[in-house]
Amino acid sequence: MTTRYLAVSIDVDPVPCYYRIYGLGEPPEELRDLVMRRCVPRFAEVLARRGVAATFFIVGADVDVHVLGGRARAARALLGDLVAAGHELGNHSHGHPYEMARLGADDVAREIGACDALLREITGRPTAGFRAPGYDLSTTMLAELARRGYAYDSSIFPAPGYYAAKAAVMAALAAVGQPSGAVMTDPRALAAPPAPYRPAMAAPWRRGQAPLVELPIAVTPWARIPAIGTSLLLAPPWARRATVAAMRGRRFFNFELHGMDLADAEADGIPGELVARQADLRRPLADKLAAFEAVLDQALAHFEPVTLRDAASWVHREIC
Ligand SMILES: [Zn+2]
């Protein structure tokens, strides 16, 4: 029988990322580590009940005591516990620049290198994987990852619907004179293979001979509907179940979520200006938790859970 693998990953984007996307300036300082402090433990609890080890993509600045002081120390202790429980930490850059795909080699090396060094202090082992801010992978990033001996990248998101929605939000913000801090993702990723592959160094959205593998974020067969937390946790139950059922047409379900997906706007004190702009923040936490658990339980009936690091080893061994 063919074994199917489920990898759960959580991008722990801090609140300032969302303020940048919506052109809101800087958030109140006390919200800087909110996602780490309040949301990450909620993920850990749900995953622990099912014995699932996941991959948490960490923004280096959030665990950098030179940036966040005592709050970075608290974050490091929390993440150390996650690692001890079997979870993986992945590199999500040091400062989460949305324009990272446009940065030169030196800046890219600094972004990846600074986060890498901080994660290594926490885990005591080399980091295996990277996810680009805004799913926007560049050849410069791929070259830096290859140079560092990373086993995988997991940034490519071949979902036409996501691009259309992102373009619409950015156009709407520009129209009201409040330009988004987000940057449009390279559309060539739309044509990328939706299943794990070895990318070309000069064109990461195509197959080639890179020493590391690409683990694309989940889209369903044929229609390429995104199977990610932000959409699945908000979908009506029938649509959610149909999307997860469709993923059984793939051997690998790379289920990506954001830390913010398990925020509780009221209890966590998220300002109204952000709640007004982000639909999932208007949904009660209990509903989102129930939807997350339903996705996991449905998927775990058919897929074996792995970290992305383990998924990459499987791909290196068996696929390419
Ligand atoms: Zn991110």
PDB file of C-alpha atoms and ligand atoms in Angstrom:
ATOM      1  CA  MET A   1       0.000   0.000   0.000  1.00  0.00           C
ATOM      2  CA  THR A   2       1.203   3.488  -0.790  1.00  0.00           C
ATOM      3  CA  THR A   3       2.005   5.527   2.281  1.00  0.00           C
ATOM      4  CA  ARG A   4       0.756   9.087   2.159  1.00  0.00           C
ATOM      5  CA  TYR A   5       2.406  11.766   4.267  1.00  0.00           C
ATOM      6  CA  LEU A   6       0.925  14.770   6.038  1.00  0.00           C
ATOM      7  CA  ALA A   7       3.250  17.583   7.117  1.00  0.00           C
ATOM      8  CA  VAL A   8       1.737  20.295   9.311  1.00  0.00           C
ATOM      9  CA  SER A   9       3.683  23.562   9.294  1.00  0.00           C
ATOM     10  CA  ILE A  10       3.000  26.853  11.026  1.00  0.00           C
ATOM     11  CA  ASP A  11       4.459  30.185   9.877  1.00  0.00           C
ATOM     12  CA  VAL A  12       4.897  32.104  13.114  1.00  0.00           C
ATOM     13  CA  ASP A  13       4.542  35.557  11.502  1.00  0.00           C
ATOM     14  CA  PRO A  14       4.429  38.228  14.228  1.00  0.00           C
ATOM     15  CA  VAL A  15       1.741  40.955  14.359  1.00  0.00           C
ATOM     16  CA  PRO A  16       3.963  43.628  12.668  1.00  0.00           C
ATOM     17  CA  CYS A  17       3.840  41.527   9.461  1.00  0.00           C
ATOM     18  CA  TYR A  18       0.063  41.986   9.331  1.00  0.00           C
ATOM     19  CA  TYR A  19       0.354  45.714  10.005  1.00  0.00           C
ATOM     20  CA  ARG A  20       2.779  45.940   7.085  1.00  0.00           C
ATOM     21  CA  ILE A  21       0.460  43.997   4.717  1.00  0.00           C
ATOM     22  CA  TYR A  22      -2.398  46.400   5.433  1.00  0.00           C
ATOM     23  CA  GLY A  23      -0.245  49.551   5.421  1.00  0.00           C
ATOM     24  CA  LEU A  24      -1.089  50.257   9.084  1.00  0.00           C
ATOM     25  CA  GLY A  25       2.366  51.318  10.283  1.00  0.00           C
ATOM     26  CA  GLU A  26       3.748  49.885  13.512  1.00  0.00           C
ATOM     27  CA  PRO A  27       1.510  47.951  15.953  1.00  0.00           C
ATOM     28  CA  PRO A  28       1.442  48.643  19.716  1.00  0.00           C
ATOM     29  CA  GLU A  29       4.732  47.350  21.152  1.00  0.00           C
ATOM     30  CA  GLU A  30       3.087  44.856  23.530  1.00  0.00           C
ATOM     31  CA  LEU A  31       1.636  42.963  20.544  1.00  0.00           C
ATOM     32  CA  ARG A  32       5.079  42.277  19.072  1.00  0.00           C
ATOM     33  CA  ASP A  33       5.298  38.721  20.504  1.00  0.00           C
ATOM     34  CA  LEU A  34       1.563  37.995  20.727  1.00  0.00           C
ATOM     35  CA  VAL A  35       1.487  35.229  18.098  1.00  0.00           C
ATOM     36  CA  MET A  36       4.424  33.441  19.736  1.00  0.00           C
ATOM     37  CA  ARG A  37       3.085  33.846  23.261  1.00  0.00           C
ATOM     38  CA  ARG A  38      -0.615  33.099  22.717  1.00  0.00           C
ATOM     39  CA  CYS A  39      -1.035  31.181  19.446  1.00  0.00           C
ATOM     40  CA  VAL A  40       1.964  28.852  19.317  1.00  0.00           C
ATOM     41  CA  PRO A  41       1.002  27.091  22.595  1.00  0.00           C
ATOM     42  CA  ARG A  42      -2.510  26.507  21.190  1.00  0.00           C
ATOM     43  CA  PHE A  43      -1.024  24.720  18.193  1.00  0.00           C
ATOM     44  CA  ALA A  44       1.283  22.703  20.437  1.00  0.00           C
ATOM     45  CA  GLU A  45      -1.637  21.530  22.561  1.00  0.00           C
ATOM     46  CA  VAL A  46      -3.786  20.363  19.631  1.00  0.00           C
ATOM     47  CA  LEU A  47      -0.817  18.606  18.011  1.00  0.00           C
ATOM     48  CA  ALA A  48       0.253  16.933  21.278  1.00  0.00           C
ATOM     49  CA  ARG A  49      -3.202  15.389  21.730  1.00  0.00           C
ATOM     50  CA  ARG A  50      -2.720  13.610  18.387  1.00  0.00           C
ATOM     51  CA  GLY A  51       0.982  12.843  18.714  1.00  0.00           C
ATOM     52  CA  VAL A  52       1.723  14.943  15.613  1.00  0.00           C
ATOM     53  CA  ALA A  53       5.175  16.540  15.233  1.00  0.00           C
ATOM     54  CA  ALA A  54       5.018  19.704  13.131  1.00  0.00           C
ATOM     55  CA  THR A  55       7.378  22.293  11.641  1.00  0.00           C
ATOM     56  CA  PHE A  56       7.293  25.851  13.031  1.00  0.00           C
ATOM     57  CA  PHE A  57       8.796  28.479  10.706  1.00  0.00           C
ATOM     58  CA  ILE A  58      10.372  31.123  12.910  1.00  0.00           C
ATOM     59  CA  VAL A  59      11.235  34.763  12.204  1.00  0.00           C
ATOM     60  CA  GLY A  60      14.736  35.170  13.632  1.00  0.00           C
ATOM     61  CA  ALA A  61      14.134  38.628  15.154  1.00  0.00           C
ATOM     62  CA  ASP A  62      11.499  37.078  17.449  1.00  0.00           C
ATOM     63  CA  VAL A  63      14.132  34.923  19.172  1.00  0.00           C
ATOM     64  CA  ASP A  64      16.890  37.567  19.030  1.00  0.00           C
ATOM     65  CA  VAL A  65      17.564  39.063  22.493  1.00  0.00           C
ATOM     66  CA  HIS A  66      19.224  42.075  20.812  1.00  0.00           C
ATOM     67  CA  VAL A  67      15.850  42.879  19.240  1.00  0.00           C
ATOM     68  CA  LEU A  68      13.316  41.718  21.820  1.00  0.00           C
ATOM     69  CA  GLY A  69      15.229  41.213  25.090  1.00  0.00           C
ATOM     70  CA  GLY A  70      13.327  39.225  27.713  1.00  0.00           C
ATOM     71  CA  ARG A  71      10.507  38.413  25.331  1.00  0.00           C
ATOM     72  CA  ALA A  72      12.996  36.732  22.987  1.00  0.00           C
ATOM     73  CA  ARG A  73      14.262  34.682  25.941  1.00  0.00           C
ATOM     74  CA  ALA A  74      10.711  33.567  26.715  1.00  0.00           C
ATOM     75  CA  ALA A  75      10.200  32.647  23.048  1.00  0.00           C
ATOM     76  CA  ARG A  76      13.419  30.620  23.025  1.00  0.00           C
ATOM     77  CA  ALA A  77      12.307  28.685  26.116  1.00  0.00           C
ATOM     78  CA  LEU A  78       8.932  27.965  24.488  1.00  0.00           C
ATOM     79  CA  LEU A  79      10.534  26.810  21.233  1.00  0.00           C
ATOM     80  CA  GLY A  80      13.084  24.725  23.141  1.00  0.00           C
ATOM     81  CA  ASP A  81      10.162  22.848  24.685  1.00  0.00           C
ATOM     82  CA  LEU A  82       8.646  22.295  21.231  1.00  0.00           C
ATOM     83  CA  VAL A  83      11.921  20.853  19.944  1.00  0.00           C
ATOM     84  CA  ALA A  84      12.128  18.566  22.990  1.00  0.00           C
ATOM     85  CA  ALA A  85       8.611  17.370  22.124  1.00  0.00           C
ATOM     86  CA  GLY A  86       9.755  16.376  18.609  1.00  0.00           C
ATOM     87  CA  HIS A  87       8.770  19.446  16.576  1.00  0.00           C
ATOM     88  CA  GLU A  88      11.053  20.967  13.944  1.00  0.00           C
ATOM     89  CA  LEU A  89      12.047  24.650  13.682  1.00  0.00           C
ATOM     90  CA  GLY A  90      12.410  26.065  10.167  1.00  0.00           C
ATOM     91  CA  ASN A  91      14.030  29.271   8.921  1.00  0.00           C
ATOM     92  CA  HIS A  92      11.556  32.025   7.949  1.00  0.00           C
ATOM     93  CA  SER A  93      14.260  34.750   7.556  1.00  0.00           C
ATOM     94  CA  HIS A  94      15.432  37.159  10.266  1.00  0.00           C
ATOM     95  CA  GLY A  95      13.154  40.131   9.638  1.00  0.00           C
ATOM     96  CA  HIS A  96      10.481  38.735   7.293  1.00  0.00           C
ATOM     97  CA  PRO A  97      11.059  41.346   4.521  1.00  0.00           C
ATOM     98  CA  TYR A  98       8.222  40.967   2.006  1.00  0.00           C
ATOM     99  CA  GLU A  99      10.597  42.278  -0.671  1.00  0.00           C
ATOM    100  CA  MET A 100      13.158  39.542   0.082  1.00  0.00           C
ATOM    101  CA  ALA A 101      12.913  38.122  -3.468  1.00  0.00           C
ATOM    102  CA  ARG A 102      14.247  41.477  -4.724  1.00  0.00           C
ATOM    103  CA  LEU A 103      17.206  41.669  -2.319  1.00  0.00           C
ATOM    104  CA  GLY A 104      20.774  41.077  -3.445  1.00  0.00           C
ATOM    105  CA  ALA A 105      22.931  38.129  -2.442  1.00  0.00           C
ATOM    106  CA  ASP A 106      24.511  39.866   0.604  1.00  0.00           C
ATOM    107  CA  ASP A 107      21.183  40.876   2.121  1.00  0.00           C
ATOM    108  CA  VAL A 108      19.664  37.452   1.440  1.00  0.00           C
ATOM    109  CA  ALA A 109      22.676  35.771   3.056  1.00  0.00           C
ATOM    110  CA  ARG A 110      22.267  38.020   6.118  1.00  0.00           C
ATOM    111  CA  GLU A 111      18.521  37.308   6.413  1.00  0.00           C
ATOM    112  CA  ILE A 112      18.953  33.547   6.132  1.00  0.00           C
ATOM    113  CA  GLY A 113      22.208  33.399   8.084  1.00  0.00           C
ATOM    114  CA  ALA A 114      21.039  35.424  11.092  1.00  0.00           C
ATOM    115  CA  CYS A 115      17.914  33.298  11.544  1.00  0.00           C
ATOM    116  CA  ASP A 116      19.917  30.115  10.986  1.00  0.00           C
ATOM    117  CA  ALA A 117      22.388  30.993  13.751  1.00  0.00           C
ATOM    118  CA  LEU A 118      19.612  31.809  16.238  1.00  0.00           C
ATOM    119  CA  LEU A 119      17.695  28.596  15.519  1.00  0.00           C
ATOM    120  CA  ARG A 120      20.852  26.579  15.936  1.00  0.00           C
ATOM    121  CA  GLU A 121      21.334  28.069  19.399  1.00  0.00           C
ATOM    122  CA  ILE A 122      17.878  26.779  20.317  1.00  0.00           C
ATOM    123  CA  THR A 123      17.902  23.368  18.634  1.00  0.00           C
ATOM    124  CA  GLY A 124      21.601  22.486  18.809  1.00  0.00           C
ATOM    125  CA  ARG A 125      21.437  21.044  15.304  1.00  0.00           C
ATOM    126  CA  PRO A 126      21.611  22.357  11.729  1.00  0.00           C
ATOM    127  CA  THR A 127      18.378  23.757  10.297  1.00  0.00           C
ATOM    128  CA  ALA A 128      17.023  21.703   7.398  1.00  0.00           C
ATOM    129  CA  GLY A 129      14.439  23.925   5.786  1.00  0.00           C
ATOM    130  CA  PHE A 130      13.380  27.407   4.739  1.00  0.00           C
ATOM    131  CA  ARG A 131      10.146  29.177   3.823  1.00  0.00           C
ATOM    132  CA  ALA A 132      10.298  32.544   2.053  1.00  0.00           C
ATOM    133  CA  PRO A 133       8.204  35.497   3.300  1.00  0.00           C
ATOM    134  CA  GLY A 134       5.065  35.798   1.138  1.00  0.00           C
ATOM    135  CA  TYR A 135       5.789  32.397  -0.532  1.00  0.00           C
ATOM    136  CA  ASP A 136       8.130  34.308  -2.873  1.00  0.00           C
ATOM    137  CA  LEU A 137      11.258  32.234  -3.494  1.00  0.00           C
ATOM    138  CA  SER A 138      14.101  33.691  -5.599  1.00  0.00           C
ATOM    139  CA  THR A 139      17.113  32.106  -7.258  1.00  0.00           C
ATOM    140  CA  THR A 140      19.301  34.128  -4.861  1.00  0.00           C
ATOM    141  CA  MET A 141      17.597  32.496  -1.859  1.00  0.00           C
ATOM    142  CA  LEU A 142      17.833  29.045  -3.419  1.00  0.00           C
ATOM    143  CA  ALA A 143      21.562  29.540  -4.006  1.00  0.00           C
ATOM    144  CA  GLU A 144      22.102  30.559  -0.372  1.00  0.00           C
ATOM    145  CA  LEU A 145      20.117  27.540   0.890  1.00  0.00           C
ATOM    146  CA  ALA A 146      22.132  25.202  -1.341  1.00  0.00           C
ATOM    147  CA  ARG A 147      25.388  26.788  -0.147  1.00  0.00           C
ATOM    148  CA  ARG A 148      24.329  26.144   3.462  1.00  0.00           C
ATOM    149  CA  GLY A 149      23.402  22.523   2.765  1.00  0.00           C
ATOM    150  CA  TYR A 150      19.684  22.882   3.495  1.00  0.00           C
ATOM    151  CA  ALA A 151      17.672  19.742   2.698  1.00  0.00           C
ATOM    152  CA  TYR A 152      14.564  21.532   1.484  1.00  0.00           C
ATOM    153  CA  ASP A 153      12.726  24.730   0.667  1.00  0.00           C
ATOM    154  CA  SER A 154       8.956  24.934   1.155  1.00  0.00           C
ATOM    155  CA  SER A 155       7.800  28.245  -0.374  1.00  0.00           C
ATOM    156  CA  ILE A 156       6.281  27.494  -3.757  1.00  0.00           C
ATOM    157  CA  PHE A 157       2.487  27.875  -3.666  1.00  0.00           C
ATOM    158  CA  PRO A 158       1.066  26.984  -7.098  1.00  0.00           C
ATOM    159  CA  ALA A 159      -2.471  28.284  -6.422  1.00  0.00           C
ATOM    160  CA  PRO A 160      -4.006  30.686  -8.977  1.00  0.00           C
ATOM    161  CA  GLY A 161      -6.749  31.674  -6.518  1.00  0.00           C
ATOM    162  CA  TYR A 162      -4.211  32.895  -3.981  1.00  0.00           C
ATOM    163  CA  TYR A 163      -2.572  35.200  -6.539  1.00  0.00           C
ATOM    164  CA  ALA A 164      -5.905  36.610  -7.636  1.00  0.00           C
ATOM    165  CA  ALA A 165      -6.933  37.332  -4.033  1.00  0.00           C
ATOM    166  CA  LYS A 166      -3.582  38.891  -3.130  1.00  0.00           C
ATOM    167  CA  ALA A 167      -3.607  41.093  -6.235  1.00  0.00           C
ATOM    168  CA  ALA A 168      -7.153  42.236  -5.423  1.00  0.00           C
ATOM    169  CA  VAL A 169      -6.236  43.208  -1.831  1.00  0.00           C
ATOM    170  CA  MET A 170      -3.110  45.071  -2.975  1.00  0.00           C
ATOM    171  CA  ALA A 171      -5.046  46.916  -5.693  1.00  0.00           C
ATOM    172  CA  ALA A 172      -7.820  47.881  -3.255  1.00  0.00           C
ATOM    173  CA  LEU A 173      -5.301  49.282  -0.740  1.00  0.00           C
ATOM    174  CA  ALA A 174      -3.474  51.209  -3.460  1.00  0.00           C
ATOM    175  CA  ALA A 175      -6.790  52.649  -4.675  1.00  0.00           C
ATOM    176  CA  VAL A 176      -7.496  54.175  -1.252  1.00  0.00           C
ATOM    177  CA  GLY A 177      -3.950  55.590  -1.020  1.00  0.00           C
ATOM    178  CA  GLN A 178      -2.826  53.130   1.670  1.00  0.00           C
ATOM    179  CA  PRO A 179      -0.300  50.951  -0.203  1.00  0.00           C
ATOM    180  CA  SER A 180       0.308  47.457   1.137  1.00  0.00           C
ATOM    181  CA  GLY A 181       3.725  46.451   2.461  1.00  0.00           C
ATOM    182  CA  ALA A 182       3.253  43.104   0.713  1.00  0.00           C
ATOM    183  CA  VAL A 183       4.971  42.390  -2.599  1.00  0.00           C
ATOM    184  CA  MET A 184       3.362  40.483  -5.465  1.00  0.00           C
ATOM    185  CA  THR A 185       4.641  36.905  -5.627  1.00  0.00           C
ATOM    186  CA  ASP A 186       6.496  35.817  -8.773  1.00  0.00           C
ATOM    187  CA  PRO A 187       3.677  34.443 -10.995  1.00  0.00           C
ATOM    188  CA  ARG A 188       5.964  31.856 -12.560  1.00  0.00           C
ATOM    189  CA  ALA A 189       5.427  29.795  -9.385  1.00  0.00           C
ATOM    190  CA  LEU A 190       1.877  29.185 -10.662  1.00  0.00           C
ATOM    191  CA  ALA A 191       3.229  26.784 -13.243  1.00  0.00           C
ATOM    192  CA  ALA A 192       5.381  24.912 -10.701  1.00  0.00           C
ATOM    193  CA  PRO A 193       4.817  21.208 -10.023  1.00  0.00           C
ATOM    194  CA  PRO A 194       2.333  20.797  -7.139  1.00  0.00           C
ATOM    195  CA  ALA A 195       4.101  17.666  -5.837  1.00  0.00           C
ATOM    196  CA  PRO A 196       7.642  17.577  -4.323  1.00  0.00           C
ATOM    197  CA  TYR A 197      10.401  18.033  -6.879  1.00  0.00           C
ATOM    198  CA  ARG A 198      14.054  18.898  -7.322  1.00  0.00           C
ATOM    199  CA  PRO A 199      14.119  22.502  -8.596  1.00  0.00           C
ATOM    200  CA  ALA A 200      16.410  24.098 -11.160  1.00  0.00           C
ATOM    201  CA  MET A 201      18.927  26.468  -9.519  1.00  0.00           C
ATOM    202  CA  ALA A 202      18.230  29.128 -12.156  1.00  0.00           C
ATOM    203  CA  ALA A 203      14.424  28.680 -12.096  1.00  0.00           C
ATOM    204  CA  PRO A 204      13.094  27.261  -8.794  1.00  0.00           C
ATOM    205  CA  TRP A 205       9.565  26.873 -10.218  1.00  0.00           C
ATOM    206  CA  ARG A 206      10.877  24.294 -12.710  1.00  0.00           C
ATOM    207  CA  ARG A 207      12.381  20.831 -12.293  1.00  0.00           C
ATOM    208  CA  GLY A 208      16.170  20.658 -12.314  1.00  0.00           C
ATOM    209  CA  GLN A 209      19.225  19.483 -10.441  1.00  0.00           C
ATOM    210  CA  ALA A 210      19.382  21.522  -7.204  1.00  0.00           C
ATOM    211  CA  PRO A 211      20.934  19.669  -4.261  1.00  0.00           C
ATOM    212  CA  LEU A 212      17.839  20.415  -2.154  1.00  0.00           C
ATOM    213  CA  VAL A 213      14.182  19.597  -2.794  1.00  0.00           C
ATOM    214  CA  GLU A 214      11.152  21.853  -3.045  1.00  0.00           C
ATOM    215  CA  LEU A 215       8.106  20.868  -0.977  1.00  0.00           C
ATOM    216  CA  PRO A 216       5.258  22.948  -2.490  1.00  0.00           C
ATOM    217  CA  ILE A 217       2.399  24.115  -0.279  1.00  0.00           C
ATOM    218  CA  ALA A 218      -0.760  22.038  -0.691  1.00  0.00           C
ATOM    219  CA  VAL A 219      -3.196  22.606  -3.527  1.00  0.00           C
ATOM    220  CA  THR A 220      -5.800  20.032  -4.586  1.00  0.00           C
ATOM    221  CA  PRO A 221      -5.373  17.973  -7.755  1.00  0.00           C
ATOM    222  CA  TRP A 222      -6.874  19.515 -10.930  1.00  0.00           C
ATOM    223  CA  ALA A 223      -8.533  22.669  -9.565  1.00  0.00           C
ATOM    224  CA  ARG A 224      -5.468  23.590  -7.432  1.00  0.00           C
ATOM    225  CA  ILE A 225      -7.610  24.864  -4.580  1.00  0.00           C
ATOM    226  CA  PRO A 226      -5.352  25.940  -1.676  1.00  0.00           C
ATOM    227  CA  ALA A 227      -5.476  23.460   1.215  1.00  0.00           C
ATOM    228  CA  ILE A 228      -4.020  25.826   3.814  1.00  0.00           C
ATOM    229  CA  GLY A 229      -5.150  26.913   7.265  1.00  0.00           C
ATOM    230  CA  THR A 230      -6.264  30.399   6.356  1.00  0.00           C
ATOM    231  CA  SER A 231      -8.813  29.057   3.835  1.00  0.00           C
ATOM    232  CA  LEU A 232      -9.723  25.689   5.444  1.00  0.00           C
ATOM    233  CA  LEU A 233     -10.419  27.149   8.895  1.00  0.00           C
ATOM    234  CA  LEU A 234     -12.888  29.644   7.403  1.00  0.00           C
ATOM    235  CA  ALA A 235     -14.565  27.386   4.830  1.00  0.00           C
ATOM    236  CA  PRO A 236     -18.043  25.932   5.368  1.00  0.00           C
ATOM    237  CA  PRO A 237     -17.680  22.363   6.759  1.00  0.00           C
ATOM    238  CA  TRP A 238     -18.748  20.705   3.478  1.00  0.00           C
ATOM    239  CA  ALA A 239     -16.132  22.635   1.479  1.00  0.00           C
ATOM    240  CA  ARG A 240     -13.465  21.953   4.089  1.00  0.00           C
ATOM    241  CA  ARG A 241     -14.180  18.220   4.042  1.00  0.00           C
ATOM    242  CA  ALA A 242     -14.248  18.115   0.231  1.00  0.00           C
ATOM    243  CA  THR A 243     -10.901  19.908  -0.010  1.00  0.00           C
ATOM    244  CA  VAL A 244      -9.214  17.545   2.466  1.00  0.00           C
ATOM    245  CA  ALA A 245     -10.812  14.546   0.709  1.00  0.00           C
ATOM    246  CA  ALA A 246      -9.433  15.795  -2.624  1.00  0.00           C
ATOM    247  CA  MET A 247      -5.918  15.823  -1.122  1.00  0.00           C
ATOM    248  CA  ARG A 248      -6.099  12.022  -1.003  1.00  0.00           C
ATOM    249  CA  GLY A 249      -5.276  12.250  -4.698  1.00  0.00           C
ATOM    250  CA  ARG A 250      -1.756  13.232  -3.626  1.00  0.00           C
ATOM    251  CA  ARG A 251       0.930  11.295  -1.755  1.00  0.00           C
ATOM    252  CA  PHE A 252       2.000  14.375   0.173  1.00  0.00           C
ATOM    253  CA  PHE A 253      -0.223  16.912   1.947  1.00  0.00           C
ATOM    254  CA  ASN A 254       1.877  19.949   2.920  1.00  0.00           C
ATOM    255  CA  PHE A 255      -0.675  21.592   5.253  1.00  0.00           C
ATOM    256  CA  GLU A 256       0.495  25.142   5.970  1.00  0.00           C
ATOM    257  CA  LEU A 257      -0.998  27.414   8.618  1.00  0.00           C
ATOM    258  CA  HIS A 258      -0.125  30.725  10.207  1.00  0.00           C
ATOM    259  CA  GLY A 259       0.254  31.269  13.943  1.00  0.00           C
ATOM    260  CA  MET A 260      -2.400  33.969  13.650  1.00  0.00           C
ATOM    261  CA  ASP A 261      -4.916  31.313  12.496  1.00  0.00           C
ATOM    262  CA  LEU A 262      -5.441  30.423  16.173  1.00  0.00           C
ATOM    263  CA  ALA A 263      -5.711  33.978  17.510  1.00  0.00           C
ATOM    264  CA  ASP A 264      -8.592  35.006  19.745  1.00  0.00           C
ATOM    265  CA  ALA A 265      -9.158  38.655  18.806  1.00  0.00           C
ATOM    266  CA  GLU A 266     -10.929  39.555  22.024  1.00  0.00           C
ATOM    267  CA  ALA A 267      -8.985  37.530  24.611  1.00  0.00           C
ATOM    268  CA  ASP A 268      -5.655  38.351  22.931  1.00  0.00           C
ATOM    269  CA  GLY A 269      -6.442  42.075  22.735  1.00  0.00           C
ATOM    270  CA  ILE A 270      -6.012  42.482  18.977  1.00  0.00           C
ATOM    271  CA  PRO A 271      -6.818  46.072  17.914  1.00  0.00           C
ATOM    272  CA  GLY A 272     -10.018  46.710  15.943  1.00  0.00           C
ATOM    273  CA  GLU A 273      -8.083  48.214  13.013  1.00  0.00           C
ATOM    274  CA  LEU A 274      -6.546  44.779  12.342  1.00  0.00           C
ATOM    275  CA  VAL A 275      -9.697  42.769  13.129  1.00  0.00           C
ATOM    276  CA  ALA A 276     -11.590  44.901  10.606  1.00  0.00           C
ATOM    277  CA  ARG A 277      -9.153  43.910   7.844  1.00  0.00           C
ATOM    278  CA  GLN A 278      -8.507  40.226   8.576  1.00  0.00           C
ATOM    279  CA  ALA A 279     -11.622  38.029   8.232  1.00  0.00           C
ATOM    280  CA  ASP A 280     -10.362  35.086  10.304  1.00  0.00           C
ATOM    281  CA  LEU A 281      -9.922  37.392  13.322  1.00  0.00           C
ATOM    282  CA  ARG A 282     -13.684  37.906  13.344  1.00  0.00           C
ATOM    283  CA  ARG A 283     -14.267  34.157  13.754  1.00  0.00           C
ATOM    284  CA  PRO A 284     -14.420  32.825  17.360  1.00  0.00           C
ATOM    285  CA  LEU A 285     -11.336  30.849  18.418  1.00  0.00           C
ATOM    286  CA  ALA A 286     -13.491  27.846  19.406  1.00  0.00           C
ATOM    287  CA  ASP A 287     -14.743  27.556  15.786  1.00  0.00           C
ATOM    288  CA  LYS A 288     -11.228  27.782  14.358  1.00  0.00           C
ATOM    289  CA  LEU A 289      -9.903  25.191  16.817  1.00  0.00           C
ATOM    290  CA  ALA A 290     -12.748  22.831  15.947  1.00  0.00           C
ATOM    291  CA  ALA A 291     -12.079  23.263  12.219  1.00  0.00           C
ATOM    292  CA  PHE A 292      -8.328  22.704  12.684  1.00  0.00           C
ATOM    293  CA  GLU A 293      -8.965  19.527  14.689  1.00  0.00           C
ATOM    294  CA  ALA A 294     -11.482  18.308  12.103  1.00  0.00           C
ATOM    295  CA  VAL A 295      -8.930  18.784   9.286  1.00  0.00           C
ATOM    296  CA  LEU A 296      -6.275  16.930  11.268  1.00  0.00           C
ATOM    297  CA  ASP A 297      -8.568  14.034  12.160  1.00  0.00           C
ATOM    298  CA  GLN A 298      -9.839  13.666   8.603  1.00  0.00           C
ATOM    299  CA  ALA A 299      -6.320  13.791   7.170  1.00  0.00           C
ATOM    300  CA  LEU A 300      -4.784  11.483   9.798  1.00  0.00           C
ATOM    301  CA  ALA A 301      -7.196   8.726   8.756  1.00  0.00           C
ATOM    302  CA  HIS A 302      -5.302   8.499   5.443  1.00  0.00           C
ATOM    303  CA  PHE A 303      -1.931  10.195   5.898  1.00  0.00           C
ATOM    304  CA  GLU A 304       1.002   9.496   8.191  1.00  0.00           C
ATOM    305  CA  PRO A 305       2.218  12.656   9.988  1.00  0.00           C
ATOM    306  CA  VAL A 306       5.826  13.757   9.431  1.00  0.00           C
ATOM    307  CA  THR A 307       7.847  16.932   9.886  1.00  0.00           C
ATOM    308  CA  LEU A 308       8.945  18.669   6.681  1.00  0.00           C
ATOM    309  CA  ARG A 309      12.513  17.572   7.487  1.00  0.00           C
ATOM    310  CA  ASP A 310      11.358  13.934   7.407  1.00  0.00           C
ATOM    311  CA  ALA A 311       9.288  14.563   4.288  1.00  0.00           C
ATOM    312  CA  ALA A 312      12.406  15.958   2.596  1.00  0.00           C
ATOM    313  CA  SER A 313      14.396  12.818   3.497  1.00  0.00           C
ATOM    314  CA  TRP A 314      11.613  10.694   2.022  1.00  0.00           C
ATOM    315  CA  VAL A 315      11.659  12.754  -1.190  1.00  0.00           C
ATOM    316  CA  HIS A 316      15.471  12.630  -1.417  1.00  0.00           C
ATOM    317  CA  ARG A 317      15.327   8.843  -0.897  1.00  0.00           C
ATOM    318  CA  GLU A 318      12.370   7.784  -3.021  1.00  0.00           C
ATOM    319  CA  ILE A 319      11.210  10.477  -5.394  1.00  0.00           C
ATOM    320  CA  CYS A 320      14.197  12.315  -6.803  1.00  0.00           C
TER     321      CYS A 320
HETATM  322 ZN    ZN B   1       5.496  34.568   6.832  1.00  0.00          ZN
END
